[in-house]
Amino acid sequence: MNDATDTPRIGMPVIDTPVTALIADDEEAPRAQLLAALQRRWPALHVVAAAVNGADAWDAFLEHEPAACFLDIRMPGLSGIEVAQRIGGRAQVVFVTAYGDHALAAFDAGAVDYVLKPVDDERLAQAIARVQARLDRPPPPDAALQALLAQLAGQIRRPAPPAVIQASVGKEVRLIRVDSVVYFEADARYTRVVHADGEALIRTPLKELLTQLDGERFWQVHRSVIVNHLHIAAAVRVDEGTMHLTLHGRPEKLPVSRHFQPRFKGQ
């Protein structure tokens, strides 16, 4: 029997084991099965979060920055493929998918790590071994993999981005044109919407808004900030680890976390 300190449990630190992981599946039974299989095959692993949808998975990644991510492909909000796109090369990704998923052929051709549901211990052990080898010697960013993920993500049908956002202001419900928004900022239980005519608070969490907005126009630059890039005046590097944005005609300085700083590179 494994010692209790060798068993990965959500929210509990593991002694002398720096490797952390995130798992994500919108179904409870497969999520529990994956966690149990990881306990058997990688007992030193510290699972920092078990997300129930893609938006929660991405938010948990930004919060914990785990070394490995086990992502269900089909999830509401953001798919596992879209979460992996956002992660880029900052973590090792293993996809979890059902037999017959159309992405499997592409994964096989692109040598992408995946395991099938229900999770088979031997197949999971093989994926874990590859992840562990790459953790010891991280490879350079895989442009081919990102191109494959972009291709698969492009096949996902999404509803059109909203044209307006409804916000309660006193006794009024105001309709705010999305194209007038300068930035969104998480504010305790609400999201602050700063727009051309003022600002308002809405109850929709920032991580949920992220799945609805046009990603070409609205850039996430911090776990708590999404900005309309048309309003960005400059990205200012304060020191090696600190960057902020200045805005056209506004005094605010918006923080840019380390994960998003590579977006701002001089030509």
PDB file of C-alpha atoms in Angstrom:
ATOM      1  CA  MET A   1       0.000   0.000   0.000  1.00  0.00           C
ATOM      2  CA  ASN A   2       1.288   3.470  -0.851  1.00  0.00           C
ATOM      3  CA  ASP A   3       2.113   5.869   1.932  1.00  0.00           C
ATOM      4  CA  ALA A   4      -0.540   8.602   2.244  1.00  0.00           C
ATOM      5  CA  THR A   5       1.986  11.266   1.300  1.00  0.00           C
ATOM      6  CA  ASP A   6       2.575   9.501  -2.054  1.00  0.00           C
ATOM      7  CA  THR A   7      -1.043   9.731  -3.148  1.00  0.00           C
ATOM      8  CA  PRO A   8      -2.129  12.703  -5.279  1.00  0.00           C
ATOM      9  CA  ARG A   9      -5.090  14.474  -3.756  1.00  0.00           C
ATOM     10  CA  ILE A  10      -6.709  17.653  -4.906  1.00  0.00           C
ATOM     11  CA  GLY A  11      -5.716  20.647  -2.816  1.00  0.00           C
ATOM     12  CA  MET A  12      -3.171  18.747  -0.671  1.00  0.00           C
ATOM     13  CA  PRO A  13       0.581  19.353  -1.154  1.00  0.00           C
ATOM     14  CA  VAL A  14       2.792  16.348  -1.826  1.00  0.00           C
ATOM     15  CA  ILE A  15       6.040  16.203   0.121  1.00  0.00           C
ATOM     16  CA  ASP A  16       9.254  16.439  -1.922  1.00  0.00           C
ATOM     17  CA  THR A  17       7.455  16.073  -5.258  1.00  0.00           C
ATOM     18  CA  PRO A  18       7.534  19.180  -7.415  1.00  0.00           C
ATOM     19  CA  VAL A  19       5.548  17.764 -10.344  1.00  0.00           C
ATOM     20  CA  THR A  20       2.023  19.173 -10.460  1.00  0.00           C
ATOM     21  CA  ALA A  21      -0.887  18.361 -12.754  1.00  0.00           C
ATOM     22  CA  LEU A  22      -4.323  19.512 -13.814  1.00  0.00           C
ATOM     23  CA  ILE A  23      -7.077  17.161 -14.966  1.00  0.00           C
ATOM     24  CA  ALA A  24     -10.224  18.268 -16.787  1.00  0.00           C
ATOM     25  CA  ASP A  25     -13.344  16.368 -17.788  1.00  0.00           C
ATOM     26  CA  ASP A  26     -16.957  17.533 -17.750  1.00  0.00           C
ATOM     27  CA  GLU A  27     -18.205  14.095 -16.667  1.00  0.00           C
ATOM     28  CA  GLU A  28     -17.777  13.086 -13.042  1.00  0.00           C
ATOM     29  CA  ALA A  29     -17.206   9.342 -13.510  1.00  0.00           C
ATOM     30  CA  PRO A  30     -14.412   9.611 -16.125  1.00  0.00           C
ATOM     31  CA  ARG A  31     -12.813  12.413 -14.090  1.00  0.00           C
ATOM     32  CA  ALA A  32     -12.770  10.228 -10.977  1.00  0.00           C
ATOM     33  CA  GLN A  33     -11.470   7.245 -12.955  1.00  0.00           C
ATOM     34  CA  LEU A  34      -8.609   9.293 -14.410  1.00  0.00           C
ATOM     35  CA  LEU A  35      -7.669  10.600 -10.965  1.00  0.00           C
ATOM     36  CA  ALA A  36      -7.681   7.055  -9.548  1.00  0.00           C
ATOM     37  CA  ALA A  37      -5.552   5.776 -12.447  1.00  0.00           C
ATOM     38  CA  LEU A  38      -3.031   8.560 -11.910  1.00  0.00           C
ATOM     39  CA  GLN A  39      -2.886   7.629  -8.228  1.00  0.00           C
ATOM     40  CA  ARG A  40      -1.926   4.091  -9.209  1.00  0.00           C
ATOM     41  CA  ARG A  41       0.505   4.914 -12.004  1.00  0.00           C
ATOM     42  CA  TRP A  42       2.096   8.167 -10.781  1.00  0.00           C
ATOM     43  CA  PRO A  43       1.652   8.232  -7.004  1.00  0.00           C
ATOM     44  CA  ALA A  44       4.081  11.132  -6.499  1.00  0.00           C
ATOM     45  CA  LEU A  45       2.026  13.438  -8.723  1.00  0.00           C
ATOM     46  CA  HIS A  46       0.261  16.384  -7.075  1.00  0.00           C
ATOM     47  CA  VAL A  47      -3.060  17.045  -8.809  1.00  0.00           C
ATOM     48  CA  VAL A  48      -3.710  20.717  -8.085  1.00  0.00           C
ATOM     49  CA  ALA A  49      -7.142  20.958  -9.722  1.00  0.00           C
ATOM     50  CA  ALA A  50      -9.862  18.821 -11.311  1.00  0.00           C
ATOM     51  CA  ALA A  51     -11.817  21.070 -13.668  1.00  0.00           C
ATOM     52  CA  VAL A  52     -15.339  20.358 -14.901  1.00  0.00           C
ATOM     53  CA  ASN A  53     -15.189  22.422 -18.102  1.00  0.00           C
ATOM     54  CA  GLY A  54     -12.682  24.104 -20.392  1.00  0.00           C
ATOM     55  CA  ALA A  55     -13.065  27.597 -18.945  1.00  0.00           C
ATOM     56  CA  ASP A  56     -12.329  26.298 -15.438  1.00  0.00           C
ATOM     57  CA  ALA A  57      -9.386  24.281 -16.775  1.00  0.00           C
ATOM     58  CA  TRP A  58      -7.781  27.340 -18.382  1.00  0.00           C
ATOM     59  CA  ASP A  59      -8.383  29.458 -15.292  1.00  0.00           C
ATOM     60  CA  ALA A  60      -6.886  26.736 -13.077  1.00  0.00           C
ATOM     61  CA  PHE A  61      -3.853  26.534 -15.352  1.00  0.00           C
ATOM     62  CA  LEU A  62      -3.241  30.269 -14.975  1.00  0.00           C
ATOM     63  CA  GLU A  63      -3.635  29.998 -11.205  1.00  0.00           C
ATOM     64  CA  HIS A  64      -1.437  26.946 -10.602  1.00  0.00           C
ATOM     65  CA  GLU A  65       0.793  26.668 -13.708  1.00  0.00           C
ATOM     66  CA  PRO A  66       0.987  22.859 -13.480  1.00  0.00           C
ATOM     67  CA  ALA A  67       3.704  20.917 -15.274  1.00  0.00           C
ATOM     68  CA  ALA A  68       1.284  18.433 -16.862  1.00  0.00           C
ATOM     69  CA  CYS A  69      -2.331  18.651 -18.028  1.00  0.00           C
ATOM     70  CA  PHE A  70      -4.711  15.764 -18.778  1.00  0.00           C
ATOM     71  CA  LEU A  71      -7.524  17.261 -20.848  1.00  0.00           C
ATOM     72  CA  ASP A  72     -10.778  15.816 -22.127  1.00  0.00           C
ATOM     73  CA  ILE A  73     -11.225  16.898 -25.736  1.00  0.00           C
ATOM     74  CA  ARG A  74     -14.987  17.505 -25.620  1.00  0.00           C
ATOM     75  CA  MET A  75     -15.909  20.000 -22.898  1.00  0.00           C
ATOM     76  CA  PRO A  76     -18.333  22.939 -22.732  1.00  0.00           C
ATOM     77  CA  GLY A  77     -16.983  26.466 -22.812  1.00  0.00           C
ATOM     78  CA  LEU A  78     -13.543  25.715 -24.195  1.00  0.00           C
ATOM     79  CA  SER A  79     -12.620  22.336 -25.641  1.00  0.00           C
ATOM     80  CA  GLY A  80      -9.517  20.522 -24.459  1.00  0.00           C
ATOM     81  CA  ILE A  81      -7.910  21.386 -27.788  1.00  0.00           C
ATOM     82  CA  GLU A  82      -8.557  25.101 -27.260  1.00  0.00           C
ATOM     83  CA  VAL A  83      -7.176  24.915 -23.720  1.00  0.00           C
ATOM     84  CA  ALA A  84      -4.051  23.192 -25.066  1.00  0.00           C
ATOM     85  CA  GLN A  85      -3.671  25.971 -27.655  1.00  0.00           C
ATOM     86  CA  ARG A  86      -3.649  28.550 -24.896  1.00  0.00           C
ATOM     87  CA  ILE A  87      -1.194  26.547 -22.801  1.00  0.00           C
ATOM     88  CA  GLY A  88       1.212  26.369 -25.728  1.00  0.00           C
ATOM     89  CA  GLY A  89       4.520  24.861 -24.641  1.00  0.00           C
ATOM     90  CA  ARG A  90       4.238  25.834 -20.975  1.00  0.00           C
ATOM     91  CA  ALA A  91       3.066  22.368 -19.863  1.00  0.00           C
ATOM     92  CA  GLN A  92       2.998  18.783 -21.080  1.00  0.00           C
ATOM     93  CA  VAL A  93      -0.463  17.912 -22.415  1.00  0.00           C
ATOM     94  CA  VAL A  94      -2.115  14.499 -22.641  1.00  0.00           C
ATOM     95  CA  PHE A  95      -5.569  14.374 -24.220  1.00  0.00           C
ATOM     96  CA  VAL A  96      -8.297  12.098 -22.898  1.00  0.00           C
ATOM     97  CA  THR A  97     -10.910  11.134 -25.445  1.00  0.00           C
ATOM     98  CA  ALA A  98     -13.560   8.620 -26.393  1.00  0.00           C
ATOM     99  CA  TYR A  99     -12.976   5.916 -28.974  1.00  0.00           C
ATOM    100  CA  GLY A 100     -14.030   7.072 -32.440  1.00  0.00           C
ATOM    101  CA  ASP A 101     -13.319  10.768 -31.925  1.00  0.00           C
ATOM    102  CA  HIS A 102     -12.391  12.294 -35.285  1.00  0.00           C
ATOM    103  CA  ALA A 103      -9.282  13.882 -33.736  1.00  0.00           C
ATOM    104  CA  LEU A 104      -7.636  10.490 -33.124  1.00  0.00           C
ATOM    105  CA  ALA A 105      -6.313  10.088 -36.660  1.00  0.00           C
ATOM    106  CA  ALA A 106      -4.755  13.553 -36.485  1.00  0.00           C
ATOM    107  CA  PHE A 107      -3.262  12.756 -33.070  1.00  0.00           C
ATOM    108  CA  ASP A 108      -1.715   9.531 -34.380  1.00  0.00           C
ATOM    109  CA  ALA A 109      -0.261  11.326 -37.408  1.00  0.00           C
ATOM    110  CA  GLY A 110       1.096  14.142 -35.235  1.00  0.00           C
ATOM    111  CA  ALA A 111       2.452  11.892 -32.460  1.00  0.00           C
ATOM    112  CA  VAL A 112       0.237  13.629 -29.881  1.00  0.00           C
ATOM    113  CA  ASP A 113      -0.131  11.934 -26.494  1.00  0.00           C
ATOM    114  CA  TYR A 114      -3.643  10.709 -25.726  1.00  0.00           C
ATOM    115  CA  VAL A 115      -5.451   8.017 -23.746  1.00  0.00           C
ATOM    116  CA  LEU A 116      -8.863   6.562 -24.459  1.00  0.00           C
ATOM    117  CA  LYS A 117     -11.845   6.406 -22.124  1.00  0.00           C
ATOM    118  CA  PRO A 118     -12.227   4.303 -20.074  1.00  0.00           C
ATOM    119  CA  VAL A 119      -8.599   4.894 -19.155  1.00  0.00           C
ATOM    120  CA  ASP A 120      -6.380   1.828 -19.517  1.00  0.00           C
ATOM    121  CA  ASP A 121      -3.572   1.710 -16.953  1.00  0.00           C
ATOM    122  CA  GLU A 122      -0.959   0.416 -19.393  1.00  0.00           C
ATOM    123  CA  ARG A 123      -1.690   3.077 -21.998  1.00  0.00           C
ATOM    124  CA  LEU A 124      -1.694   5.755 -19.288  1.00  0.00           C
ATOM    125  CA  ALA A 125       1.650   4.465 -17.996  1.00  0.00           C
ATOM    126  CA  GLN A 126       3.132   4.898 -21.496  1.00  0.00           C
ATOM    127  CA  ALA A 127       1.843   8.467 -21.712  1.00  0.00           C
ATOM    128  CA  ILE A 128       3.177   9.230 -18.230  1.00  0.00           C
ATOM    129  CA  ALA A 129       6.626   7.889 -19.161  1.00  0.00           C
ATOM    130  CA  ARG A 130       6.774  10.201 -22.189  1.00  0.00           C
ATOM    131  CA  VAL A 131       5.640  13.173 -20.094  1.00  0.00           C
ATOM    132  CA  GLN A 132       8.258  12.433 -17.434  1.00  0.00           C
ATOM    133  CA  ALA A 133      11.006  12.173 -20.058  1.00  0.00           C
ATOM    134  CA  ARG A 134      10.044  15.551 -21.515  1.00  0.00           C
ATOM    135  CA  LEU A 135       9.904  17.125 -18.058  1.00  0.00           C
ATOM    136  CA  ASP A 136      13.544  16.143 -17.596  1.00  0.00           C
ATOM    137  CA  ARG A 137      14.547  17.487 -21.022  1.00  0.00           C
ATOM    138  CA  PRO A 138      11.920  19.963 -22.270  1.00  0.00           C
ATOM    139  CA  PRO A 139      11.836  20.049 -26.086  1.00  0.00           C
ATOM    140  CA  PRO A 140      11.725  23.321 -28.066  1.00  0.00           C
ATOM    141  CA  PRO A 141       8.258  24.722 -28.904  1.00  0.00           C
ATOM    142  CA  ASP A 142       6.508  22.412 -31.378  1.00  0.00           C
ATOM    143  CA  ALA A 143       5.200  24.585 -34.215  1.00  0.00           C
ATOM    144  CA  ALA A 144       3.764  21.526 -35.973  1.00  0.00           C
ATOM    145  CA  LEU A 145       1.735  20.602 -32.896  1.00  0.00           C
ATOM    146  CA  GLN A 146       0.348  24.122 -32.576  1.00  0.00           C
ATOM    147  CA  ALA A 147      -0.598  24.060 -36.269  1.00  0.00           C
ATOM    148  CA  LEU A 148      -2.404  20.738 -35.731  1.00  0.00           C
ATOM    149  CA  LEU A 149      -4.277  22.093 -32.706  1.00  0.00           C
ATOM    150  CA  ALA A 150      -5.253  25.210 -34.664  1.00  0.00           C
ATOM    151  CA  GLN A 151      -6.591  23.007 -37.456  1.00  0.00           C
ATOM    152  CA  LEU A 152      -8.665  20.914 -35.055  1.00  0.00           C
ATOM    153  CA  ALA A 153      -9.891  23.970 -33.144  1.00  0.00           C
ATOM    154  CA  GLY A 154     -11.026  25.481 -36.434  1.00  0.00           C
ATOM    155  CA  GLN A 155     -13.437  22.562 -36.854  1.00  0.00           C
ATOM    156  CA  ILE A 156     -15.277  23.424 -33.635  1.00  0.00           C
ATOM    157  CA  ARG A 157     -18.510  25.301 -34.238  1.00  0.00           C
ATOM    158  CA  ARG A 158     -19.091  28.211 -31.912  1.00  0.00           C
ATOM    159  CA  PRO A 159     -21.975  30.676 -31.588  1.00  0.00           C
ATOM    160  CA  ALA A 160     -21.333  34.196 -32.852  1.00  0.00           C
ATOM    161  CA  PRO A 161     -19.835  36.543 -30.228  1.00  0.00           C
ATOM    162  CA  PRO A 162     -22.427  38.722 -28.449  1.00  0.00           C
ATOM    163  CA  ALA A 163     -23.043  42.196 -29.863  1.00  0.00           C
ATOM    164  CA  VAL A 164     -24.240  43.646 -26.548  1.00  0.00           C
ATOM    165  CA  ILE A 165     -23.822  42.946 -22.849  1.00  0.00           C
ATOM    166  CA  GLN A 166     -26.634  43.603 -20.382  1.00  0.00           C
ATOM    167  CA  ALA A 167     -25.586  45.232 -17.115  1.00  0.00           C
ATOM    168  CA  SER A 168     -27.693  46.250 -14.127  1.00  0.00           C
ATOM    169  CA  VAL A 169     -27.016  49.838 -13.043  1.00  0.00           C
ATOM    170  CA  GLY A 170     -29.353  50.855 -10.223  1.00  0.00           C
ATOM    171  CA  LYS A 171     -32.891  50.259 -11.464  1.00  0.00           C
ATOM    172  CA  GLU A 172     -31.798  50.170 -15.095  1.00  0.00           C
ATOM    173  CA  VAL A 173     -30.607  47.366 -17.308  1.00  0.00           C
ATOM    174  CA  ARG A 174     -28.177  48.977 -19.690  1.00  0.00           C
ATOM    175  CA  LEU A 175     -27.196  47.511 -23.041  1.00  0.00           C
ATOM    176  CA  ILE A 176     -23.468  47.976 -23.604  1.00  0.00           C
ATOM    177  CA  ARG A 177     -22.165  47.510 -27.127  1.00  0.00           C
ATOM    178  CA  VAL A 178     -19.340  44.994 -26.970  1.00  0.00           C
ATOM    179  CA  ASP A 179     -17.327  46.916 -29.561  1.00  0.00           C
ATOM    180  CA  SER A 180     -17.369  49.921 -27.189  1.00  0.00           C
ATOM    181  CA  VAL A 181     -15.718  47.965 -24.359  1.00  0.00           C
ATOM    182  CA  VAL A 182     -12.154  48.983 -23.486  1.00  0.00           C
ATOM    183  CA  TYR A 183     -11.450  46.131 -21.059  1.00  0.00           C
ATOM    184  CA  PHE A 184     -12.991  43.630 -18.674  1.00  0.00           C
ATOM    185  CA  GLU A 185     -11.582  43.089 -15.193  1.00  0.00           C
ATOM    186  CA  ALA A 186     -12.450  40.487 -12.559  1.00  0.00           C
ATOM    187  CA  ASP A 187     -13.811  42.229  -9.450  1.00  0.00           C
ATOM    188  CA  ALA A 188     -14.553  39.841  -6.567  1.00  0.00           C
ATOM    189  CA  ARG A 189     -17.780  38.046  -7.533  1.00  0.00           C
ATOM    190  CA  TYR A 190     -18.395  40.333 -10.501  1.00  0.00           C
ATOM    191  CA  THR A 191     -16.751  41.434 -13.718  1.00  0.00           C
ATOM    192  CA  ARG A 192     -16.086  45.127 -14.227  1.00  0.00           C
ATOM    193  CA  VAL A 193     -16.882  46.333 -17.744  1.00  0.00           C
ATOM    194  CA  VAL A 194     -15.053  49.531 -18.699  1.00  0.00           C
ATOM    195  CA  HIS A 195     -16.471  51.033 -21.895  1.00  0.00           C
ATOM    196  CA  ALA A 196     -16.555  54.256 -23.867  1.00  0.00           C
ATOM    197  CA  ASP A 197     -19.423  55.754 -21.836  1.00  0.00           C
ATOM    198  CA  GLY A 198     -18.401  54.634 -18.342  1.00  0.00           C
ATOM    199  CA  GLU A 199     -18.332  51.345 -16.516  1.00  0.00           C
ATOM    200  CA  ALA A 200     -20.628  48.724 -15.020  1.00  0.00           C
ATOM    201  CA  LEU A 201     -20.544  45.452 -13.102  1.00  0.00           C
ATOM    202  CA  ILE A 202     -21.941  42.195 -14.464  1.00  0.00           C
ATOM    203  CA  ARG A 203     -22.329  38.820 -12.772  1.00  0.00           C
ATOM    204  CA  THR A 204     -20.826  36.761 -15.607  1.00  0.00           C
ATOM    205  CA  PRO A 205     -17.380  35.536 -14.461  1.00  0.00           C
ATOM    206  CA  LEU A 206     -14.425  36.682 -16.535  1.00  0.00           C
ATOM    207  CA  LYS A 207     -13.437  33.098 -17.348  1.00  0.00           C
ATOM    208  CA  GLU A 208     -16.914  32.509 -18.819  1.00  0.00           C
ATOM    209  CA  LEU A 209     -16.831  35.754 -20.802  1.00  0.00           C
ATOM    210  CA  LEU A 210     -13.562  34.613 -22.328  1.00  0.00           C
ATOM    211  CA  THR A 211     -15.342  31.715 -24.060  1.00  0.00           C
ATOM    212  CA  GLN A 212     -17.931  34.069 -25.603  1.00  0.00           C
ATOM    213  CA  LEU A 213     -15.854  37.002 -26.852  1.00  0.00           C
ATOM    214  CA  ASP A 214     -14.141  37.423 -30.210  1.00  0.00           C
ATOM    215  CA  GLY A 215     -10.577  36.361 -29.448  1.00  0.00           C
ATOM    216  CA  GLU A 216      -9.234  38.367 -32.382  1.00  0.00           C
ATOM    217  CA  ARG A 217     -10.444  41.617 -30.825  1.00  0.00           C
ATOM    218  CA  PHE A 218     -10.306  40.827 -27.092  1.00  0.00           C
ATOM    219  CA  TRP A 219      -6.972  39.647 -25.712  1.00  0.00           C
ATOM    220  CA  GLN A 220      -6.536  38.075 -22.313  1.00  0.00           C
ATOM    221  CA  VAL A 221      -3.405  39.599 -20.780  1.00  0.00           C
ATOM    222  CA  HIS A 222      -3.805  38.466 -17.176  1.00  0.00           C
ATOM    223  CA  ARG A 223      -5.926  35.955 -15.301  1.00  0.00           C
ATOM    224  CA  SER A 224      -8.115  38.898 -14.249  1.00  0.00           C
ATOM    225  CA  VAL A 225      -7.975  41.142 -17.363  1.00  0.00           C
ATOM    226  CA  ILE A 226      -9.255  40.947 -20.949  1.00  0.00           C
ATOM    227  CA  VAL A 227      -8.566  44.009 -23.117  1.00  0.00           C
ATOM    228  CA  ASN A 228      -9.839  45.261 -26.466  1.00  0.00           C
ATOM    229  CA  HIS A 229      -6.516  45.367 -28.288  1.00  0.00           C
ATOM    230  CA  LEU A 230      -7.633  48.359 -30.372  1.00  0.00           C
ATOM    231  CA  HIS A 231      -7.340  50.446 -27.204  1.00  0.00           C
ATOM    232  CA  ILE A 232      -3.785  49.391 -26.357  1.00  0.00           C
ATOM    233  CA  ALA A 233      -1.279  52.209 -26.774  1.00  0.00           C
ATOM    234  CA  ALA A 234       1.877  50.396 -25.644  1.00  0.00           C
ATOM    235  CA  ALA A 235       3.260  47.454 -23.705  1.00  0.00           C
ATOM    236  CA  VAL A 236       5.801  48.662 -21.168  1.00  0.00           C
ATOM    237  CA  ARG A 237       8.384  46.275 -19.723  1.00  0.00           C
ATOM    238  CA  VAL A 238       9.166  47.473 -16.193  1.00  0.00           C
ATOM    239  CA  ASP A 239      11.735  44.741 -15.500  1.00  0.00           C
ATOM    240  CA  GLU A 240      12.429  41.198 -16.661  1.00  0.00           C
ATOM    241  CA  GLY A 241       9.308  39.775 -15.072  1.00  0.00           C
ATOM    242  CA  THR A 242       6.940  42.760 -15.031  1.00  0.00           C
ATOM    243  CA  MET A 243       4.976  44.324 -17.886  1.00  0.00           C
ATOM    244  CA  HIS A 244       1.922  46.568 -18.125  1.00  0.00           C
ATOM    245  CA  LEU A 245      -0.218  48.085 -20.862  1.00  0.00           C
ATOM    246  CA  THR A 246      -1.025  51.741 -21.378  1.00  0.00           C
ATOM    247  CA  LEU A 247      -4.259  52.699 -23.136  1.00  0.00           C
ATOM    248  CA  HIS A 248      -5.210  55.362 -25.666  1.00  0.00           C
ATOM    249  CA  GLY A 249      -6.675  58.356 -23.825  1.00  0.00           C
ATOM    250  CA  ARG A 250      -6.939  56.616 -20.449  1.00  0.00           C
ATOM    251  CA  PRO A 251      -4.732  56.709 -17.326  1.00  0.00           C
ATOM    252  CA  GLU A 252      -5.025  53.023 -16.347  1.00  0.00           C
ATOM    253  CA  LYS A 253      -2.095  50.641 -16.514  1.00  0.00           C
ATOM    254  CA  LEU A 254      -3.202  47.051 -17.044  1.00  0.00           C
ATOM    255  CA  PRO A 255      -0.950  44.226 -15.794  1.00  0.00           C
ATOM    256  CA  VAL A 256       0.379  41.606 -18.202  1.00  0.00           C
ATOM    257  CA  SER A 257       1.217  38.303 -16.529  1.00  0.00           C
ATOM    258  CA  ARG A 258       4.256  36.288 -17.544  1.00  0.00           C
ATOM    259  CA  HIS A 259       2.271  33.783 -19.595  1.00  0.00           C
ATOM    260  CA  PHE A 260       0.928  36.514 -21.908  1.00  0.00           C
ATOM    261  CA  GLN A 261       4.041  38.670 -22.239  1.00  0.00           C
ATOM    262  CA  PRO A 262       5.339  36.850 -25.358  1.00  0.00           C
ATOM    263  CA  ARG A 263       2.342  38.279 -27.255  1.00  0.00           C
ATOM    264  CA  PHE A 264       4.053  41.684 -27.109  1.00  0.00           C
ATOM    265  CA  LYS A 265       7.265  41.511 -29.110  1.00  0.00           C
ATOM    266  CA  GLY A 266       8.903  44.268 -31.131  1.00  0.00           C
ATOM    267  CA  GLN A 267       9.115  43.774 -34.895  1.00  0.00           C
TER     268      GLN A 267
END
